[in-house]
Coordinates of C-alpha atoms in Angstrom, one line a residue:
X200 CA -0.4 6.9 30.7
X201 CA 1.2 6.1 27.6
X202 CA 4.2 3.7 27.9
X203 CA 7.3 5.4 25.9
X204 CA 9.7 3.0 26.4
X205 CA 9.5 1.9 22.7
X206 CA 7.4 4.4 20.1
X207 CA 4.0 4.2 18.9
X208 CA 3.3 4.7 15.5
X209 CA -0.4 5.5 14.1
X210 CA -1.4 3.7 11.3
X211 CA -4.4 4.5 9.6
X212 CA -5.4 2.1 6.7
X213 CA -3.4 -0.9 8.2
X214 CA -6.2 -3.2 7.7
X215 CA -5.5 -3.2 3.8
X216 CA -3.6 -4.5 1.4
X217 CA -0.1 -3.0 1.8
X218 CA -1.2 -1.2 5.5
X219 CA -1.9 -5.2 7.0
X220 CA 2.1 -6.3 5.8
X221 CA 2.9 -3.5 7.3
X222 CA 1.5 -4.0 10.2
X223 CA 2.2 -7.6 10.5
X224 CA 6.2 -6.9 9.8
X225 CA 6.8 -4.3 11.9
X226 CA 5.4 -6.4 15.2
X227 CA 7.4 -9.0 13.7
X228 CA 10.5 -7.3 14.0
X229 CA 13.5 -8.6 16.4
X230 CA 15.6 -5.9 16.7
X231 CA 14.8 -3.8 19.8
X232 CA 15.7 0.1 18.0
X233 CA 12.7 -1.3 14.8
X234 CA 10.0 -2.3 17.2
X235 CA 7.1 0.2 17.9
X236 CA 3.4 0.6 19.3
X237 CA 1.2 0.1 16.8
X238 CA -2.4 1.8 16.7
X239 CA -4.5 0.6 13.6
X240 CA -7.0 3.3 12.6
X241 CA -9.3 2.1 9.6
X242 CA -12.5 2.4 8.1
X243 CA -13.1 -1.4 7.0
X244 CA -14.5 -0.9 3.5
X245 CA -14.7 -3.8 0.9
X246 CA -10.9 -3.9 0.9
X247 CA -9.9 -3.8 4.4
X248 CA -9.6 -7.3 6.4
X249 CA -9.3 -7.6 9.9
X250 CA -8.4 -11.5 8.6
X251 CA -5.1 -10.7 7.5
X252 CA -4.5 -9.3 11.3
X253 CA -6.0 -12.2 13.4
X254 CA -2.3 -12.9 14.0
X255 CA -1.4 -10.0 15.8
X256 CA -5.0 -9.4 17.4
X257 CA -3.8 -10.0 21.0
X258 CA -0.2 -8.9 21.0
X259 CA 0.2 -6.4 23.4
X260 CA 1.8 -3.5 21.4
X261 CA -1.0 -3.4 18.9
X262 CA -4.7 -1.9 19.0
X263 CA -7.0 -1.6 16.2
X264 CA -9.5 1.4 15.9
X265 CA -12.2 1.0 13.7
X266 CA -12.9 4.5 11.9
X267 CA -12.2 6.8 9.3
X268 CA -9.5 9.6 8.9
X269 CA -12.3 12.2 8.3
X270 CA -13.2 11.8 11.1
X271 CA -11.8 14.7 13.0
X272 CA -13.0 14.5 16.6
X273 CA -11.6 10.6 16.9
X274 CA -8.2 11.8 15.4
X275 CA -7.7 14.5 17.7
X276 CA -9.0 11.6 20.4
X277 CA -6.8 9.1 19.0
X278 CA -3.7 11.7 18.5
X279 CA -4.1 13.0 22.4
X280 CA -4.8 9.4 24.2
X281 CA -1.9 7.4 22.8
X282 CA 0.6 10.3 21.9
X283 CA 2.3 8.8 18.8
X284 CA 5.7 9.2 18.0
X285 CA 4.6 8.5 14.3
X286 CA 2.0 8.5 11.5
X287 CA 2.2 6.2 8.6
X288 CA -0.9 7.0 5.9
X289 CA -1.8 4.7 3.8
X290 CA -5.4 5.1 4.1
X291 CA -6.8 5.3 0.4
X292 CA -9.4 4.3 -2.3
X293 CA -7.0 2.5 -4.5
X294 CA -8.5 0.5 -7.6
X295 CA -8.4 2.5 -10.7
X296 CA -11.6 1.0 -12.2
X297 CA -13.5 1.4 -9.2
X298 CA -12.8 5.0 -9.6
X299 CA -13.1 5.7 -13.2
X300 CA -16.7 4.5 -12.1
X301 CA -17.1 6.7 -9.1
X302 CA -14.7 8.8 -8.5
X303 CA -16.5 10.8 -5.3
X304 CA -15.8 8.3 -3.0
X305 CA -11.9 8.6 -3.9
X306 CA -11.8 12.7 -3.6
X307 CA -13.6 11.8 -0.4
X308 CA -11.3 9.4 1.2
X309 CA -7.4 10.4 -0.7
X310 CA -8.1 14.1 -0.5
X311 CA -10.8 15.2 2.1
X312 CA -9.7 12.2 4.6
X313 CA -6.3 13.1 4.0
X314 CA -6.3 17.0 4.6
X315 CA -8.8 15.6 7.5
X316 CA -5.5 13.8 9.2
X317 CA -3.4 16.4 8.2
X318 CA -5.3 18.7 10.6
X319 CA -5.7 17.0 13.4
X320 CA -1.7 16.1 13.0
X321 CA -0.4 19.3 12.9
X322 CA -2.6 20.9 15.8
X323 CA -1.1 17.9 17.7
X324 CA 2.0 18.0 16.6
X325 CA 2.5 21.6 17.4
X326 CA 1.4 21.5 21.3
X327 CA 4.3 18.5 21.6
X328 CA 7.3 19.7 23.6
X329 CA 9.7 20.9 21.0
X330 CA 12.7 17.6 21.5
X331 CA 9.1 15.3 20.5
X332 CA 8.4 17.8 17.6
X333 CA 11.5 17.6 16.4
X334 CA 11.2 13.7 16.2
X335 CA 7.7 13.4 14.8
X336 CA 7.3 12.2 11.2
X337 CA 3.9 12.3 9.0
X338 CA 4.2 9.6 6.9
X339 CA 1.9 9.3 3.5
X340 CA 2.2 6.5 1.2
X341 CA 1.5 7.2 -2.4
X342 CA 2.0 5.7 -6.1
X343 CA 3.9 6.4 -9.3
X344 CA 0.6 6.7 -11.1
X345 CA 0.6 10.7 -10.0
X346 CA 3.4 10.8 -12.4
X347 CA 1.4 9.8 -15.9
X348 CA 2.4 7.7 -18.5
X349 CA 5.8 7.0 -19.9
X350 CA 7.4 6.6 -23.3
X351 CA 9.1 3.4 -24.1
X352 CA 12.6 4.8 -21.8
X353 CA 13.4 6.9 -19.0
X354 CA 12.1 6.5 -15.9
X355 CA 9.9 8.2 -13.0
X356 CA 11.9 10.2 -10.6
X357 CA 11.3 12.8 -7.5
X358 CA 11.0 15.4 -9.8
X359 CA 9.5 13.9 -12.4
X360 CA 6.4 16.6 -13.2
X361 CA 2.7 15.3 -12.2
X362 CA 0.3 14.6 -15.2
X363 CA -2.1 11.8 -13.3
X364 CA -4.4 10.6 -16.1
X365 CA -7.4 8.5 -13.8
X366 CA -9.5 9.8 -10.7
X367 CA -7.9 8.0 -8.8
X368 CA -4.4 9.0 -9.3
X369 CA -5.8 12.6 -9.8
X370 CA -7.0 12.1 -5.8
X371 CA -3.4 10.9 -5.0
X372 CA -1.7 13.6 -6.8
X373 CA -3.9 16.3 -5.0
X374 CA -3.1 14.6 -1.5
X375 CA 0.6 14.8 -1.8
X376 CA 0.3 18.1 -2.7
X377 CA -1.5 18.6 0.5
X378 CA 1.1 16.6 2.3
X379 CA 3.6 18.8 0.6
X380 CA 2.0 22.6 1.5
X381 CA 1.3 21.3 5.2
X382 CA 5.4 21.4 5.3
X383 CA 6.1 24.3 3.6
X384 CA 3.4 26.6 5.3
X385 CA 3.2 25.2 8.5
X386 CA 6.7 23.4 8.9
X387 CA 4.9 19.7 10.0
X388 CA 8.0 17.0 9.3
X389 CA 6.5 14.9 6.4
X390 CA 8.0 12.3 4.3
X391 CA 6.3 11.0 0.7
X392 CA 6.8 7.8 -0.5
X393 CA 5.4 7.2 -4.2
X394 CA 5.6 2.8 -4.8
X395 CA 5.2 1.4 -8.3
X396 CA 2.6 -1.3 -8.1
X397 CA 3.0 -3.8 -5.2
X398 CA 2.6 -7.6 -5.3
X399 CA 2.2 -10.6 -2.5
X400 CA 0.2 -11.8 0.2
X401 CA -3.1 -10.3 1.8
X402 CA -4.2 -8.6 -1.6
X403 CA -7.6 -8.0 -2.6
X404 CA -8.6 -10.5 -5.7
X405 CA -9.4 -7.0 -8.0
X406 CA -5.6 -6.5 -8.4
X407 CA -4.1 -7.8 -11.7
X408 CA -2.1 -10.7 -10.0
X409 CA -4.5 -12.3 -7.3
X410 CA -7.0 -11.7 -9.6
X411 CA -5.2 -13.9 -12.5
X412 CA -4.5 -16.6 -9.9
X413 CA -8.2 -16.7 -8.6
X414 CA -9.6 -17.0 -11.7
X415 CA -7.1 -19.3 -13.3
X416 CA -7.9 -21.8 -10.5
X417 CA -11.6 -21.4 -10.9
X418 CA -11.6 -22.2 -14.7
X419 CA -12.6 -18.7 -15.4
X420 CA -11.5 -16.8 -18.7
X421 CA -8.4 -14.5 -17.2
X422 CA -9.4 -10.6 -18.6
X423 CA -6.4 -8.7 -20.2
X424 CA -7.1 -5.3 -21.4
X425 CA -6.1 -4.0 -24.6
X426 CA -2.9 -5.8 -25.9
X427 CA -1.5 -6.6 -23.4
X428 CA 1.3 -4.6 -23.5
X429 CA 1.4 -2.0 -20.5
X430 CA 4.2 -1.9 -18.8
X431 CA 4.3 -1.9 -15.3
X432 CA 6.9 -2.1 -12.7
X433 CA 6.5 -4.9 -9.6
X434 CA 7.5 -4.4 -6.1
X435 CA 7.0 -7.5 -3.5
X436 CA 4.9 -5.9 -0.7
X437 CA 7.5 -6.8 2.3
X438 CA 9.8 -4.3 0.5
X439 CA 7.7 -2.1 0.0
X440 CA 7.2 -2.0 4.0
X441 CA 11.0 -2.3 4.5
X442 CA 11.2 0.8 2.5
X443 CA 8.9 2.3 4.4
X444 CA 10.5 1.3 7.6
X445 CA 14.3 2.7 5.8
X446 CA 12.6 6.3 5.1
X447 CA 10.7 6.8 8.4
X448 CA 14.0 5.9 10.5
X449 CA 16.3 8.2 8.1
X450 CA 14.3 10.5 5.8
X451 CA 14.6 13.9 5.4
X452 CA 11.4 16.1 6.6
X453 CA 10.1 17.5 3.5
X454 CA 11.4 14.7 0.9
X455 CA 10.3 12.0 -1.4
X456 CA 11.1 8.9 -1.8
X457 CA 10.0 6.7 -5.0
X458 CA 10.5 2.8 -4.3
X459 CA 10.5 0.7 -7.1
X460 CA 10.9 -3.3 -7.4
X461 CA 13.2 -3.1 -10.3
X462 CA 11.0 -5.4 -12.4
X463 CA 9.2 -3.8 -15.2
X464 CA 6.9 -6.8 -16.8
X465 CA 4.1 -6.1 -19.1
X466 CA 1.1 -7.1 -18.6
X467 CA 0.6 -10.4 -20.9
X468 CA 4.1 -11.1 -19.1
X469 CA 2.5 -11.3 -15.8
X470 CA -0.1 -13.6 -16.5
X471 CA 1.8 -16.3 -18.6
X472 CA 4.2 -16.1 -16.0
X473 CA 1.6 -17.0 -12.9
X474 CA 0.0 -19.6 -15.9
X475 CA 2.8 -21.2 -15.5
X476 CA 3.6 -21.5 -12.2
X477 CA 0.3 -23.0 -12.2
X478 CA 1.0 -25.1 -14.3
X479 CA 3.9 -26.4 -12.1
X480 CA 2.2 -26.3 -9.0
X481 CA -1.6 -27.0 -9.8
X482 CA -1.6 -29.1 -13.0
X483 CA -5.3 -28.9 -14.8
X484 CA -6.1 -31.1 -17.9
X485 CA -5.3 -28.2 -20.1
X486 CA -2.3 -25.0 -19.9
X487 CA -3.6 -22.4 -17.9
X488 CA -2.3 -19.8 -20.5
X489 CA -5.5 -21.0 -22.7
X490 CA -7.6 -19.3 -20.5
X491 CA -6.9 -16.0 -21.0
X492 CA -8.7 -13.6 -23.0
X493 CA -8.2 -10.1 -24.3
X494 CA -11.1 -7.3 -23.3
X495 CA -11.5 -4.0 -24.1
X496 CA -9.0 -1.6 -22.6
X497 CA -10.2 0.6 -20.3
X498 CA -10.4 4.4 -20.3
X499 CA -7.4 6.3 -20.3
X500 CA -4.9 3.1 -19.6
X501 CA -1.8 4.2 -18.6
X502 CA 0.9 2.5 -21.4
X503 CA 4.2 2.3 -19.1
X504 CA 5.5 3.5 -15.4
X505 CA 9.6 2.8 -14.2
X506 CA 11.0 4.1 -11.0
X507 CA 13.9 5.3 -10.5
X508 CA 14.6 4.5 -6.6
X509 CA 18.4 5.4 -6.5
X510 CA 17.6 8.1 -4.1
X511 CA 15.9 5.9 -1.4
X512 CA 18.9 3.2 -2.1
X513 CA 21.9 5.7 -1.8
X514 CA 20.6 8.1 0.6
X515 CA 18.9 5.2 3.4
X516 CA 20.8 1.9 1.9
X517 CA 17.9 0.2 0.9
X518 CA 17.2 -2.3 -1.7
X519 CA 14.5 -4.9 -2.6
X520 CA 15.3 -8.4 -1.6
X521 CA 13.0 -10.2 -4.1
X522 CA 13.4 -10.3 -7.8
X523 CA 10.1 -10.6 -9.6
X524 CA 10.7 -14.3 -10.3
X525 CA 11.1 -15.2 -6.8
X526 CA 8.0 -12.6 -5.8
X527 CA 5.7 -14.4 -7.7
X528 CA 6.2 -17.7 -6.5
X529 CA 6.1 -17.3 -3.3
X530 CA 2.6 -14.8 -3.8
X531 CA 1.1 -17.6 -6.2
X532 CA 2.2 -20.7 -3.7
X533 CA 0.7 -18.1 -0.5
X534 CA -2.8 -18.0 -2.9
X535 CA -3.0 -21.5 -3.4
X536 CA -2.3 -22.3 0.3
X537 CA -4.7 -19.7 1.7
X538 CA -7.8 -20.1 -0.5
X539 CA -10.0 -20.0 2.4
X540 CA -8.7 -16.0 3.0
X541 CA -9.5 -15.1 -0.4
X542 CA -13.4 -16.8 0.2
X543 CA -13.8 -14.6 3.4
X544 CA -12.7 -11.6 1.3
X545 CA -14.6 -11.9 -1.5
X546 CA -18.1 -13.0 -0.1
X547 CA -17.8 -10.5 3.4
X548 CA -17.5 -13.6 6.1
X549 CA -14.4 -11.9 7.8
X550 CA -16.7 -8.3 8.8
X551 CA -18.3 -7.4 11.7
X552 CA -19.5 -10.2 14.4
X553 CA -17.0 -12.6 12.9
X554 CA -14.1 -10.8 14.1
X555 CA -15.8 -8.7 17.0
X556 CA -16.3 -5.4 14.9
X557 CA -19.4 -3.7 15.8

């Protein structure tokens, strides 16, 4: 028998980068009306971790579930055994190099997977008494890259038409839209939120930041593509979950939601920027900045995203907390502290026997 004395939330892809914060913040959280259940359905690929969650591995309001959301007898397993209140997605393939060179494995996991949960959600949400469906949220967690590229103004908003330009925001596009008829047709309460490009603890070293940081420590030339120049715009992961947390408790079935960091940097910005943190914190015999090294863009290289997130700040009163300055200290001094994590990560240690995972 489930206890319902505070809800439980299904998370699939909490194991990850942004899913794991997630995680980890919401057990963390003091006030009594903001604490849930928390079931951890993922798939452990290269990028998931069970390190990141060795701190919440035997607190009693959380279980993890090793498996995949295409799975569609273990979600309907999952769905019926622990009754969730909840489902927050944010199971995906997310690198975009990875899938400009395969992109099967990302219409697998962001658009089969997804229509996969979407399923076994909705035949469970319907058989809930109606005052439990009228409080059940699906959740999916997407990115601004579904919206294309931008000029050098404006900026991406709610109805800012789709025009993804890499698989992999092609497979994201194509699962909101499945979120988005699964509403309309059938009437199951979802919410969308689309994040510009996250930053901070717990993130796998192919990302532009702990990537820069890794390398730069190591001595290793740091890659930029092309000139430099793209434009991106930097949210600090724990407000990205606190977002998260804002919509879920206040959004409107049927909505989206873009949350942005307010902090468009390009690229070349970035990196001098962690160079000279480094700098500060890690003095070498020579400026960290001399390291870097221009490669070859890569195929269709978006040249600029902005969000707009006045809708998720007026409507549910949220707002990030970190400027990009004080976001990338604290993720480069968390990388220099933690260099063991990023060792587990990147030769495998963390899988299987080491963390009890058959």
């Amino acid at each position: 028998m489930t206890d319902k004395s505070k809800p439980t939330w299904l998370v699939t892809g909490g194991a990850g980068f942004i899913g794991a914060n997630y995680v980890l913040q919401t057990l963390a959280r003091e006030q009594a009306r903001e604490q849930a259940r928390v079931i951890n359905l993922d798939a452990l690929t290269y990028a998931g971790n069970l390190e990141t969650l060795g701190p919440v591995s035997d607190h009693p309001d959380y279980q993890f579930v090793h498996g995949d959301i295409g799975d569609a007898d273990l979600l309907t397993g999952l769905l019926e055994r622990h009754q969730p209140d909840a489902v927050v997605n944010f199971a995906a393939e997310s690198h975009v190099d990875r899938s400009i060179d395969g992109p099967a494995a990302f219409i697998q996991t962001n658009v089969v997977g997804t229509l996969s949960l979407l399923e076994a959600c909705m035949k469970y949400w319907k058989a809930l008494p109606e005052d439990r469906q009228r409080d059940f949220r699906f959740l999916h967690v997407s990115t601004d890259e579904v919206y294309g590229s931008l000029g050098d103004s404006g900026r991406f908003t709610e109805t800012t038409p789709y025009a993804p330009n890499s698989p992999y925001s092609a497979s994201k596009a194509a699962s909101d839209h499945l979120v988005r008829a699964f509403h309309h047709t059938y009437g199951l309460p979802v919410l969308t939120t689309n994040c510009s490009n996250n930053y901070g603890p717990y993130q796998f070293p192919e990302k532009l930041i702990p990537l820069m940081i890794h390398k730069a420590v190591a001595g290793e030339p740091l890659p930029v593509y092309g000139d430099g120049l793209n434009v991106r715009d930097w949210l600090y992961v724990t407000d990205h979950c606190d977002a998260i947390a804002a919509v879920l408790a206040g959004g409107q079935p049927g909505q989206v939601y873009n949350v942005g960091g307010d902090a468009e940097m390009t690229n070349i910005d970035v990196v001098t920027t962690i160079c000279d943190i480094l700098d500060e914190l890690k003095p070498g015999d020579r400026p960290y900045s001399e390291q870097i090294t221009y490669v070859k863009d890569r195929p269709g290289h978006d040249r600029r995203y902005a969000i707009d997130a006045s809708k998720l700040q007026s409507e549910l009163g949220w707002a990030p907390k970190h400027d990009f300055e004080s976001g990338i200290r604290k993720t480069v001094e968390w990388y220099l502290a933690n260099p063991e994590w990023v060792g587990h990560v990147l030769d495998g240690s963390y899988r299987g026997q080491r963390l009890g995972v058959a």
